[in-house]
Amino acid sequence: MNLSDYPGLVRIWQQCGRDTEALRSAFVWEALRRASHVVAYRTYSQQVVGFAITCGERLEVVCVAPAYQGQGLGAELLRYAADRLGAREVQSEGLPPGLWDFFSGQGMRPAGGPRHQAAPRTAQQRVSM
């Protein structure tokens, strides 16, 4: 993943209607800054259309561009985050009920503590695609 990809992640976040306050874009940038892993779903033409950000065992963000929603990409990103990156929990506070139902249906548990609590990093943790 290149730094040049990051503004595209924020654009996807905004397209999903999650940027209702001026500070909400800052939320994604903060999640990126503290991330243990960042994974992106790319089309065959290498366009990023979805992404997930983890911090330790916490799934910080999962988002799919509206044009690609309903095709299972979010579930695939969530499974990858759980199976390959060890994400086990998600901050449930403030989530719409349908979104929490999606996360809990995929085996996520509610996270304790505030978002963006820095997780200890090991040499093996990295930003990846």
Short mmCIF file of N, CA, C and O in Angstrom, two decimals:
data_model
loop_
_atom_site.label_atom_id
_atom_site.label_comp_id
_atom_site.label_asym_id
_atom_site.label_seq_id
_atom_site.Cartn_x
_atom_site.Cartn_y
_atom_site.Cartn_z
N MET A 1 0.86 -1.17 0.00
CA MET A 1 0.00 0.00 0.00
C MET A 1 0.89 1.23 0.00
O MET A 1 1.84 1.30 0.76
N ASN A 2 0.57 2.17 -0.85
CA ASN A 2 1.34 3.41 -0.95
C ASN A 2 0.61 4.53 -0.24
O ASN A 2 -0.61 4.52 -0.14
N LEU A 3 1.35 5.52 0.21
CA LEU A 3 0.73 6.69 0.81
C LEU A 3 -0.22 7.35 -0.18
O LEU A 3 -1.23 7.92 0.22
N SER A 4 0.06 7.24 -1.44
CA SER A 4 -0.83 7.85 -2.45
C SER A 4 -2.20 7.17 -2.49
O SER A 4 -3.16 7.75 -3.00
N ASP A 5 -2.33 5.96 -1.93
CA ASP A 5 -3.62 5.28 -1.86
C ASP A 5 -4.52 5.83 -0.75
O ASP A 5 -5.74 5.69 -0.81
N TYR A 6 -3.94 6.45 0.26
CA TYR A 6 -4.69 6.84 1.44
C TYR A 6 -5.80 7.86 1.17
O TYR A 6 -6.90 7.71 1.70
N PRO A 7 -5.59 8.89 0.36
CA PRO A 7 -6.71 9.80 0.08
C PRO A 7 -7.90 9.08 -0.56
O PRO A 7 -9.06 9.42 -0.31
N GLY A 8 -7.65 8.06 -1.35
CA GLY A 8 -8.72 7.26 -1.94
C GLY A 8 -9.53 6.53 -0.88
O GLY A 8 -10.74 6.38 -1.01
N LEU A 9 -8.87 6.09 0.19
CA LEU A 9 -9.59 5.42 1.27
C LEU A 9 -10.53 6.40 1.96
O LEU A 9 -11.67 6.07 2.27
N VAL A 10 -10.05 7.62 2.17
CA VAL A 10 -10.90 8.64 2.78
C VAL A 10 -12.07 8.98 1.86
O VAL A 10 -13.20 9.15 2.31
N ARG A 11 -11.83 9.04 0.54
CA ARG A 11 -12.92 9.31 -0.41
C ARG A 11 -13.99 8.21 -0.34
O ARG A 11 -15.19 8.50 -0.36
N ILE A 12 -13.56 6.96 -0.27
CA ILE A 12 -14.53 5.86 -0.14
C ILE A 12 -15.33 6.04 1.14
O ILE A 12 -16.55 5.89 1.15
N TRP A 13 -14.66 6.37 2.23
CA TRP A 13 -15.33 6.60 3.53
C TRP A 13 -16.39 7.69 3.38
O TRP A 13 -17.52 7.55 3.84
N GLN A 14 -16.02 8.78 2.71
CA GLN A 14 -16.97 9.88 2.52
C GLN A 14 -18.13 9.46 1.62
O GLN A 14 -19.28 9.84 1.87
N GLN A 15 -17.87 8.69 0.59
CA GLN A 15 -18.94 8.21 -0.30
C GLN A 15 -19.94 7.35 0.45
O GLN A 15 -21.11 7.28 0.07
N CYS A 16 -19.48 6.69 1.48
CA CYS A 16 -20.37 5.81 2.26
C CYS A 16 -21.22 6.60 3.24
O CYS A 16 -21.96 6.00 4.02
N GLY A 17 -21.10 7.93 3.23
CA GLY A 17 -21.92 8.76 4.10
C GLY A 17 -21.45 8.80 5.53
O GLY A 17 -22.19 9.16 6.42
N ARG A 18 -20.21 8.42 5.76
CA ARG A 18 -19.70 8.39 7.13
C ARG A 18 -18.93 9.66 7.46
O ARG A 18 -18.23 9.72 8.44
N ASP A 19 -19.04 10.68 6.64
CA ASP A 19 -18.33 11.93 6.89
C ASP A 19 -19.34 13.05 7.14
O ASP A 19 -19.32 14.08 6.51
N THR A 20 -20.23 12.83 8.11
CA THR A 20 -21.28 13.79 8.38
C THR A 20 -20.79 14.96 9.21
O THR A 20 -21.46 15.97 9.30
N GLU A 21 -19.65 14.84 9.84
CA GLU A 21 -19.04 15.92 10.60
C GLU A 21 -17.67 16.19 10.02
O GLU A 21 -17.04 15.31 9.45
N ALA A 22 -17.20 17.42 10.19
CA ALA A 22 -15.88 17.78 9.66
C ALA A 22 -14.78 16.88 10.22
O ALA A 22 -13.83 16.57 9.53
N LEU A 23 -14.92 16.43 11.45
CA LEU A 23 -13.86 15.64 12.07
C LEU A 23 -13.89 14.17 11.67
O LEU A 23 -12.96 13.43 11.98
N ARG A 24 -14.91 13.71 10.98
CA ARG A 24 -15.01 12.29 10.66
C ARG A 24 -13.91 11.83 9.72
O ARG A 24 -13.45 10.72 9.79
N SER A 25 -13.46 12.69 8.78
CA SER A 25 -12.32 12.30 7.93
C SER A 25 -11.09 12.11 8.78
O SER A 25 -10.28 11.23 8.51
N ALA A 26 -10.95 12.94 9.81
CA ALA A 26 -9.81 12.80 10.72
C ALA A 26 -9.83 11.43 11.39
O ALA A 26 -8.78 10.87 11.69
N PHE A 27 -11.02 10.87 11.60
CA PHE A 27 -11.14 9.54 12.20
C PHE A 27 -10.40 8.50 11.36
O PHE A 27 -9.65 7.68 11.88
N VAL A 28 -10.61 8.54 10.04
CA VAL A 28 -9.95 7.57 9.16
C VAL A 28 -8.44 7.80 9.16
O VAL A 28 -7.66 6.85 9.24
N TRP A 29 -8.02 9.06 9.09
CA TRP A 29 -6.57 9.34 9.11
C TRP A 29 -5.95 8.85 10.41
O TRP A 29 -4.85 8.31 10.42
N GLU A 30 -6.65 9.05 11.53
CA GLU A 30 -6.14 8.57 12.83
C GLU A 30 -6.06 7.05 12.84
O GLU A 30 -5.09 6.46 13.34
N ALA A 31 -7.08 6.39 12.30
CA ALA A 31 -7.06 4.93 12.24
C ALA A 31 -5.89 4.46 11.38
O ALA A 31 -5.20 3.49 11.73
N LEU A 32 -5.62 5.14 10.28
CA LEU A 32 -4.49 4.78 9.42
C LEU A 32 -3.16 4.98 10.16
O LEU A 32 -2.25 4.17 10.04
N ARG A 33 -3.08 6.05 10.91
CA ARG A 33 -1.83 6.35 11.62
C ARG A 33 -1.50 5.28 12.67
O ARG A 33 -0.36 4.91 12.85
N ARG A 34 -2.51 4.77 13.33
CA ARG A 34 -2.30 3.79 14.40
C ARG A 34 -2.43 2.34 13.94
O ARG A 34 -2.30 1.42 14.73
N ALA A 35 -2.68 2.13 12.68
CA ALA A 35 -3.02 0.81 12.17
C ALA A 35 -1.91 -0.22 12.37
O ALA A 35 -0.74 0.07 12.19
N SER A 36 -2.34 -1.42 12.73
CA SER A 36 -1.45 -2.57 12.68
C SER A 36 -1.39 -3.07 11.24
O SER A 36 -0.33 -3.44 10.74
N HIS A 37 -2.57 -3.09 10.59
CA HIS A 37 -2.67 -3.54 9.20
C HIS A 37 -3.73 -2.72 8.47
O HIS A 37 -4.73 -2.34 9.05
N VAL A 38 -3.47 -2.51 7.20
CA VAL A 38 -4.44 -1.91 6.29
C VAL A 38 -4.52 -2.84 5.10
O VAL A 38 -3.51 -3.17 4.49
N VAL A 39 -5.72 -3.30 4.79
CA VAL A 39 -5.90 -4.16 3.62
C VAL A 39 -6.93 -3.51 2.71
O VAL A 39 -7.87 -2.87 3.17
N ALA A 40 -6.71 -3.65 1.43
CA ALA A 40 -7.60 -3.04 0.46
C ALA A 40 -8.10 -4.10 -0.51
O ALA A 40 -7.39 -5.05 -0.82
N TYR A 41 -9.31 -3.92 -0.97
CA TYR A 41 -9.87 -4.76 -2.02
C TYR A 41 -9.75 -3.96 -3.30
O TYR A 41 -10.24 -2.84 -3.40
N ARG A 42 -9.06 -4.53 -4.28
CA ARG A 42 -8.83 -3.86 -5.55
C ARG A 42 -9.54 -4.61 -6.68
O ARG A 42 -9.63 -5.82 -6.65
N THR A 43 -9.99 -3.84 -7.68
CA THR A 43 -10.55 -4.44 -8.88
C THR A 43 -9.39 -4.94 -9.73
O THR A 43 -8.22 -4.69 -9.43
N TYR A 44 -9.72 -5.62 -10.82
CA TYR A 44 -8.66 -6.09 -11.72
C TYR A 44 -7.86 -4.94 -12.29
O TYR A 44 -6.69 -5.09 -12.63
N SER A 45 -8.47 -3.76 -12.40
CA SER A 45 -7.75 -2.58 -12.90
C SER A 45 -6.98 -1.87 -11.78
O SER A 45 -6.48 -0.77 -11.98
N GLN A 46 -6.91 -2.49 -10.60
CA GLN A 46 -6.16 -2.00 -9.44
C GLN A 46 -6.81 -0.82 -8.73
O GLN A 46 -6.18 -0.16 -7.91
N GLN A 47 -8.07 -0.54 -9.02
CA GLN A 47 -8.80 0.52 -8.31
C GLN A 47 -9.20 -0.01 -6.94
O GLN A 47 -9.79 -1.09 -6.82
N VAL A 48 -8.89 0.75 -5.88
CA VAL A 48 -9.30 0.36 -4.53
C VAL A 48 -10.79 0.68 -4.38
O VAL A 48 -11.22 1.81 -4.60
N VAL A 49 -11.58 -0.35 -4.02
CA VAL A 49 -13.02 -0.18 -3.87
C VAL A 49 -13.51 -0.53 -2.47
O VAL A 49 -14.68 -0.37 -2.16
N GLY A 50 -12.62 -0.99 -1.61
CA GLY A 50 -12.96 -1.30 -0.24
C GLY A 50 -11.71 -1.46 0.58
O GLY A 50 -10.63 -1.70 0.02
N PHE A 51 -11.84 -1.31 1.89
CA PHE A 51 -10.66 -1.43 2.75
C PHE A 51 -11.06 -1.78 4.17
O PHE A 51 -12.21 -1.59 4.57
N ALA A 52 -10.10 -2.30 4.90
CA ALA A 52 -10.26 -2.59 6.32
C ALA A 52 -8.99 -2.13 7.03
O ALA A 52 -7.89 -2.25 6.49
N ILE A 53 -9.17 -1.60 8.23
CA ILE A 53 -8.06 -1.15 9.06
C ILE A 53 -8.18 -1.85 10.40
O ILE A 53 -9.25 -1.85 11.01
N THR A 54 -7.09 -2.47 10.86
CA THR A 54 -7.08 -3.09 12.18
C THR A 54 -6.01 -2.44 13.05
O THR A 54 -5.02 -1.90 12.55
N CYS A 55 -6.24 -2.51 14.34
CA CYS A 55 -5.28 -2.07 15.34
C CYS A 55 -5.27 -3.17 16.40
O CYS A 55 -6.19 -3.26 17.21
N GLY A 56 -4.27 -4.03 16.32
CA GLY A 56 -4.25 -5.19 17.21
C GLY A 56 -5.43 -6.09 16.89
O GLY A 56 -5.67 -6.42 15.73
N GLU A 57 -6.21 -6.45 17.91
CA GLU A 57 -7.38 -7.31 17.71
C GLU A 57 -8.63 -6.54 17.32
O GLU A 57 -9.68 -7.12 17.11
N ARG A 58 -8.52 -5.23 17.25
CA ARG A 58 -9.69 -4.40 16.97
C ARG A 58 -9.80 -4.06 15.49
O ARG A 58 -8.85 -3.58 14.89
N LEU A 59 -10.98 -4.29 14.94
CA LEU A 59 -11.30 -3.82 13.60
C LEU A 59 -11.71 -2.36 13.75
O LEU A 59 -12.72 -2.07 14.37
N GLU A 60 -10.91 -1.46 13.22
CA GLU A 60 -11.20 -0.03 13.34
C GLU A 60 -12.18 0.42 12.27
O GLU A 60 -13.09 1.19 12.54
N VAL A 61 -11.96 -0.02 11.04
CA VAL A 61 -12.78 0.44 9.91
C VAL A 61 -12.90 -0.70 8.91
O VAL A 61 -11.93 -1.39 8.63
N VAL A 62 -14.08 -0.86 8.35
CA VAL A 62 -14.28 -1.66 7.14
C VAL A 62 -15.27 -0.85 6.30
O VAL A 62 -16.29 -0.38 6.80
N CYS A 63 -14.93 -0.63 5.04
CA CYS A 63 -15.76 0.22 4.20
C CYS A 63 -15.63 -0.22 2.74
O CYS A 63 -14.53 -0.53 2.29
N VAL A 64 -16.75 -0.24 2.05
CA VAL A 64 -16.79 -0.60 0.63
C VAL A 64 -17.50 0.51 -0.11
O VAL A 64 -18.55 1.00 0.33
N ALA A 65 -16.94 0.94 -1.24
CA ALA A 65 -17.55 1.98 -2.07
C ALA A 65 -18.99 1.60 -2.41
O ALA A 65 -19.27 0.42 -2.68
N PRO A 66 -19.90 2.57 -2.38
CA PRO A 66 -21.32 2.25 -2.61
C PRO A 66 -21.59 1.44 -3.88
O PRO A 66 -22.44 0.55 -3.86
N ALA A 67 -20.90 1.71 -4.96
CA ALA A 67 -21.13 0.98 -6.21
C ALA A 67 -20.78 -0.50 -6.09
O ALA A 67 -21.22 -1.31 -6.92
N TYR A 68 -20.03 -0.88 -5.08
CA TYR A 68 -19.59 -2.27 -4.92
C TYR A 68 -20.23 -2.94 -3.70
O TYR A 68 -19.91 -4.09 -3.39
N GLN A 69 -21.11 -2.24 -2.99
CA GLN A 69 -21.77 -2.82 -1.83
C GLN A 69 -22.78 -3.87 -2.27
O GLN A 69 -23.27 -3.85 -3.39
N GLY A 70 -23.07 -4.81 -1.38
CA GLY A 70 -24.04 -5.84 -1.66
C GLY A 70 -23.50 -7.00 -2.48
O GLY A 70 -24.24 -7.87 -2.91
N GLN A 71 -22.18 -7.03 -2.69
CA GLN A 71 -21.55 -8.09 -3.46
C GLN A 71 -20.68 -9.01 -2.60
O GLN A 71 -19.95 -9.84 -3.12
N GLY A 72 -20.73 -8.81 -1.28
CA GLY A 72 -19.96 -9.65 -0.38
C GLY A 72 -18.54 -9.18 -0.11
O GLY A 72 -17.79 -9.86 0.59
N LEU A 73 -18.16 -8.01 -0.62
CA LEU A 73 -16.79 -7.52 -0.41
C LEU A 73 -16.54 -7.17 1.05
O LEU A 73 -15.46 -7.45 1.58
N GLY A 74 -17.52 -6.55 1.71
CA GLY A 74 -17.37 -6.21 3.12
C GLY A 74 -17.18 -7.46 3.97
O GLY A 74 -16.31 -7.51 4.84
N ALA A 75 -17.98 -8.48 3.70
CA ALA A 75 -17.85 -9.75 4.44
C ALA A 75 -16.50 -10.38 4.17
O ALA A 75 -15.87 -10.94 5.08
N GLU A 76 -16.03 -10.29 2.93
CA GLU A 76 -14.72 -10.86 2.59
C GLU A 76 -13.59 -10.11 3.31
O GLU A 76 -12.68 -10.73 3.86
N LEU A 77 -13.68 -8.79 3.35
CA LEU A 77 -12.68 -8.00 4.08
C LEU A 77 -12.71 -8.33 5.57
O LEU A 77 -11.67 -8.47 6.21
N LEU A 78 -13.91 -8.48 6.10
CA LEU A 78 -14.06 -8.81 7.52
C LEU A 78 -13.49 -10.19 7.84
O LEU A 78 -12.78 -10.36 8.83
N ARG A 79 -13.78 -11.17 6.98
CA ARG A 79 -13.21 -12.52 7.20
C ARG A 79 -11.68 -12.48 7.12
O ARG A 79 -11.00 -13.13 7.91
N TYR A 80 -11.14 -11.75 6.16
CA TYR A 80 -9.69 -11.63 6.04
C TYR A 80 -9.11 -11.00 7.30
O TYR A 80 -8.11 -11.49 7.84
N ALA A 81 -9.74 -9.94 7.78
CA ALA A 81 -9.26 -9.26 8.99
C ALA A 81 -9.29 -10.21 10.19
O ALA A 81 -8.37 -10.21 11.01
N ALA A 82 -10.33 -11.02 10.28
CA ALA A 82 -10.43 -11.96 11.40
C ALA A 82 -9.48 -13.14 11.24
O ALA A 82 -8.72 -13.46 12.16
N ASP A 83 -9.49 -13.77 10.08
CA ASP A 83 -8.73 -15.00 9.87
C ASP A 83 -7.23 -14.76 9.73
O ASP A 83 -6.42 -15.54 10.23
N ARG A 84 -6.84 -13.73 9.03
CA ARG A 84 -5.43 -13.51 8.71
C ARG A 84 -4.76 -12.47 9.60
O ARG A 84 -3.56 -12.51 9.79
N LEU A 85 -5.55 -11.51 10.13
CA LEU A 85 -4.95 -10.42 10.90
C LEU A 85 -5.29 -10.49 12.38
O LEU A 85 -4.79 -9.70 13.17
N GLY A 86 -6.18 -11.41 12.77
CA GLY A 86 -6.49 -11.60 14.19
C GLY A 86 -7.50 -10.63 14.76
O GLY A 86 -7.62 -10.53 15.98
N ALA A 87 -8.25 -9.91 13.92
CA ALA A 87 -9.27 -8.99 14.44
C ALA A 87 -10.40 -9.80 15.07
O ALA A 87 -10.92 -10.73 14.47
N ARG A 88 -10.75 -9.44 16.28
CA ARG A 88 -11.78 -10.17 17.01
C ARG A 88 -12.88 -9.27 17.55
O ARG A 88 -13.89 -9.74 18.04
N GLU A 89 -12.65 -7.96 17.54
CA GLU A 89 -13.60 -7.06 18.16
C GLU A 89 -13.79 -5.79 17.33
O GLU A 89 -12.94 -5.44 16.52
N VAL A 90 -14.93 -5.15 17.57
CA VAL A 90 -15.26 -3.91 16.87
C VAL A 90 -15.95 -2.99 17.87
O VAL A 90 -16.67 -3.45 18.75
N GLN A 91 -15.69 -1.71 17.75
CA GLN A 91 -16.34 -0.73 18.62
C GLN A 91 -17.81 -0.66 18.24
O GLN A 91 -18.15 -0.27 17.12
N SER A 92 -18.69 -1.08 19.13
CA SER A 92 -20.12 -1.15 18.81
C SER A 92 -20.84 0.15 19.12
O SER A 92 -21.91 0.41 18.57
N GLU A 93 -20.27 0.99 19.96
CA GLU A 93 -20.91 2.24 20.33
C GLU A 93 -21.07 3.15 19.11
O GLU A 93 -20.12 3.39 18.37
N GLY A 94 -22.28 3.60 18.89
CA GLY A 94 -22.54 4.51 17.79
C GLY A 94 -22.79 3.86 16.45
O GLY A 94 -23.07 4.54 15.47
N LEU A 95 -22.67 2.53 16.37
CA LEU A 95 -22.95 1.85 15.11
C LEU A 95 -24.45 1.71 14.90
O LEU A 95 -25.18 1.42 15.84
N PRO A 96 -24.91 1.90 13.66
CA PRO A 96 -26.32 1.61 13.39
C PRO A 96 -26.61 0.13 13.68
O PRO A 96 -25.74 -0.72 13.49
N PRO A 97 -27.81 -0.19 14.14
CA PRO A 97 -28.13 -1.58 14.49
C PRO A 97 -27.84 -2.56 13.36
O PRO A 97 -27.32 -3.64 13.61
N GLY A 98 -28.15 -2.23 12.14
CA GLY A 98 -27.90 -3.15 11.03
C GLY A 98 -26.44 -3.45 10.84
O GLY A 98 -26.05 -4.57 10.53
N LEU A 99 -25.60 -2.44 11.06
CA LEU A 99 -24.16 -2.65 10.91
C LEU A 99 -23.62 -3.51 12.05
O LEU A 99 -22.80 -4.39 11.83
N TRP A 100 -24.10 -3.28 13.27
CA TRP A 100 -23.68 -4.14 14.38
C TRP A 100 -24.13 -5.57 14.14
O TRP A 100 -23.40 -6.52 14.41
N ASP A 101 -25.34 -5.75 13.61
CA ASP A 101 -25.83 -7.09 13.30
C ASP A 101 -24.89 -7.78 12.31
O ASP A 101 -24.59 -8.97 12.44
N PHE A 102 -24.41 -7.02 11.31
CA PHE A 102 -23.47 -7.56 10.32
C PHE A 102 -22.18 -8.01 11.01
O PHE A 102 -21.72 -9.14 10.81
N PHE A 103 -21.60 -7.14 11.84
CA PHE A 103 -20.34 -7.47 12.52
C PHE A 103 -20.50 -8.66 13.46
O PHE A 103 -19.69 -9.57 13.46
N SER A 104 -21.55 -8.63 14.27
CA SER A 104 -21.73 -9.72 15.24
C SER A 104 -22.04 -11.03 14.52
O SER A 104 -21.62 -12.09 14.96
N GLY A 105 -22.75 -10.95 13.40
CA GLY A 105 -23.03 -12.14 12.60
C GLY A 105 -21.79 -12.77 12.00
O GLY A 105 -21.77 -13.95 11.66
N GLN A 106 -20.72 -11.97 11.90
CA GLN A 106 -19.45 -12.46 11.39
C GLN A 106 -18.52 -12.88 12.54
O GLN A 106 -17.34 -13.14 12.33
N GLY A 107 -19.05 -12.90 13.78
CA GLY A 107 -18.27 -13.38 14.92
C GLY A 107 -17.51 -12.32 15.69
O GLY A 107 -16.74 -12.65 16.59
N MET A 108 -17.72 -11.06 15.38
CA MET A 108 -17.04 -9.99 16.12
C MET A 108 -17.71 -9.78 17.47
O MET A 108 -18.93 -9.94 17.61
N ARG A 109 -16.92 -9.41 18.46
CA ARG A 109 -17.45 -9.09 19.78
C ARG A 109 -17.29 -7.57 20.00
O ARG A 109 -16.45 -6.94 19.36
N PRO A 110 -18.06 -7.00 20.93
CA PRO A 110 -17.92 -5.57 21.21
C PRO A 110 -16.55 -5.28 21.83
O PRO A 110 -16.07 -6.05 22.67
N ALA A 111 -15.94 -4.20 21.42
CA ALA A 111 -14.64 -3.81 21.95
C ALA A 111 -14.83 -3.05 23.25
O ALA A 111 -15.79 -2.31 23.42
N GLY A 112 -13.88 -3.23 24.15
CA GLY A 112 -13.84 -2.45 25.36
C GLY A 112 -12.87 -1.30 25.18
O GLY A 112 -11.88 -1.42 24.48
N GLY A 113 -13.17 -0.17 25.76
CA GLY A 113 -12.25 0.96 25.69
C GLY A 113 -12.47 1.81 24.45
O GLY A 113 -13.21 1.46 23.55
N PRO A 114 -11.80 2.96 24.44
CA PRO A 114 -11.98 3.91 23.34
C PRO A 114 -11.33 3.44 22.05
O PRO A 114 -10.41 2.63 22.07
N ARG A 115 -11.81 3.97 20.94
CA ARG A 115 -11.18 3.70 19.65
C ARG A 115 -9.78 4.29 19.64
O ARG A 115 -9.47 5.21 20.37
N HIS A 116 -8.99 3.75 18.77
CA HIS A 116 -7.64 4.26 18.51
C HIS A 116 -6.70 4.14 19.69
O HIS A 116 -5.75 4.89 19.81
N GLN A 117 -6.94 3.18 20.53
CA GLN A 117 -5.98 2.89 21.58
C GLN A 117 -4.82 2.17 20.91
O GLN A 117 -5.02 1.16 20.25
N ALA A 118 -3.65 2.70 21.03
CA ALA A 118 -2.50 2.13 20.33
C ALA A 118 -2.25 0.70 20.80
O ALA A 118 -2.26 0.41 21.99
N ALA A 119 -2.04 -0.18 19.85
CA ALA A 119 -1.71 -1.57 20.16
C ALA A 119 -0.21 -1.75 20.06
O ALA A 119 0.44 -1.10 19.25
N PRO A 120 0.36 -2.59 20.90
CA PRO A 120 1.79 -2.85 20.78
C PRO A 120 2.09 -3.44 19.41
O PRO A 120 1.36 -4.29 18.92
N ARG A 121 3.15 -2.99 18.78
CA ARG A 121 3.53 -3.50 17.46
C ARG A 121 4.71 -4.44 17.57
O ARG A 121 5.61 -4.23 18.36
N THR A 122 4.66 -5.45 16.73
CA THR A 122 5.80 -6.35 16.64
C THR A 122 6.46 -6.11 15.29
O THR A 122 5.91 -5.44 14.43
N ALA A 123 7.61 -6.67 15.10
CA ALA A 123 8.33 -6.51 13.84
C ALA A 123 7.53 -7.11 12.68
O ALA A 123 7.68 -6.67 11.54
N GLN A 124 6.65 -8.06 12.96
CA GLN A 124 5.90 -8.72 11.88
C GLN A 124 4.66 -7.92 11.47
O GLN A 124 4.12 -8.15 10.42
N GLN A 125 4.21 -6.99 12.32
CA GLN A 125 3.04 -6.22 11.96
C GLN A 125 3.42 -5.14 10.97
O GLN A 125 4.46 -4.50 11.10
N ARG A 126 2.58 -4.96 9.96
CA ARG A 126 2.90 -4.00 8.91
C ARG A 126 1.64 -3.59 8.18
O ARG A 126 0.61 -4.21 8.31
N VAL A 127 1.76 -2.53 7.42
CA VAL A 127 0.68 -2.14 6.52
C VAL A 127 0.85 -3.00 5.27
O VAL A 127 1.93 -3.10 4.72
N SER A 128 -0.21 -3.65 4.86
CA SER A 128 -0.10 -4.57 3.72
C SER A 128 -1.29 -4.43 2.82
O SER A 128 -2.30 -3.83 3.16
N MET A 129 -1.17 -5.01 1.65
CA MET A 129 -2.26 -5.05 0.67
C MET A 129 -2.60 -6.49 0.40
O MET A 129 -1.77 -7.31 0.28
#
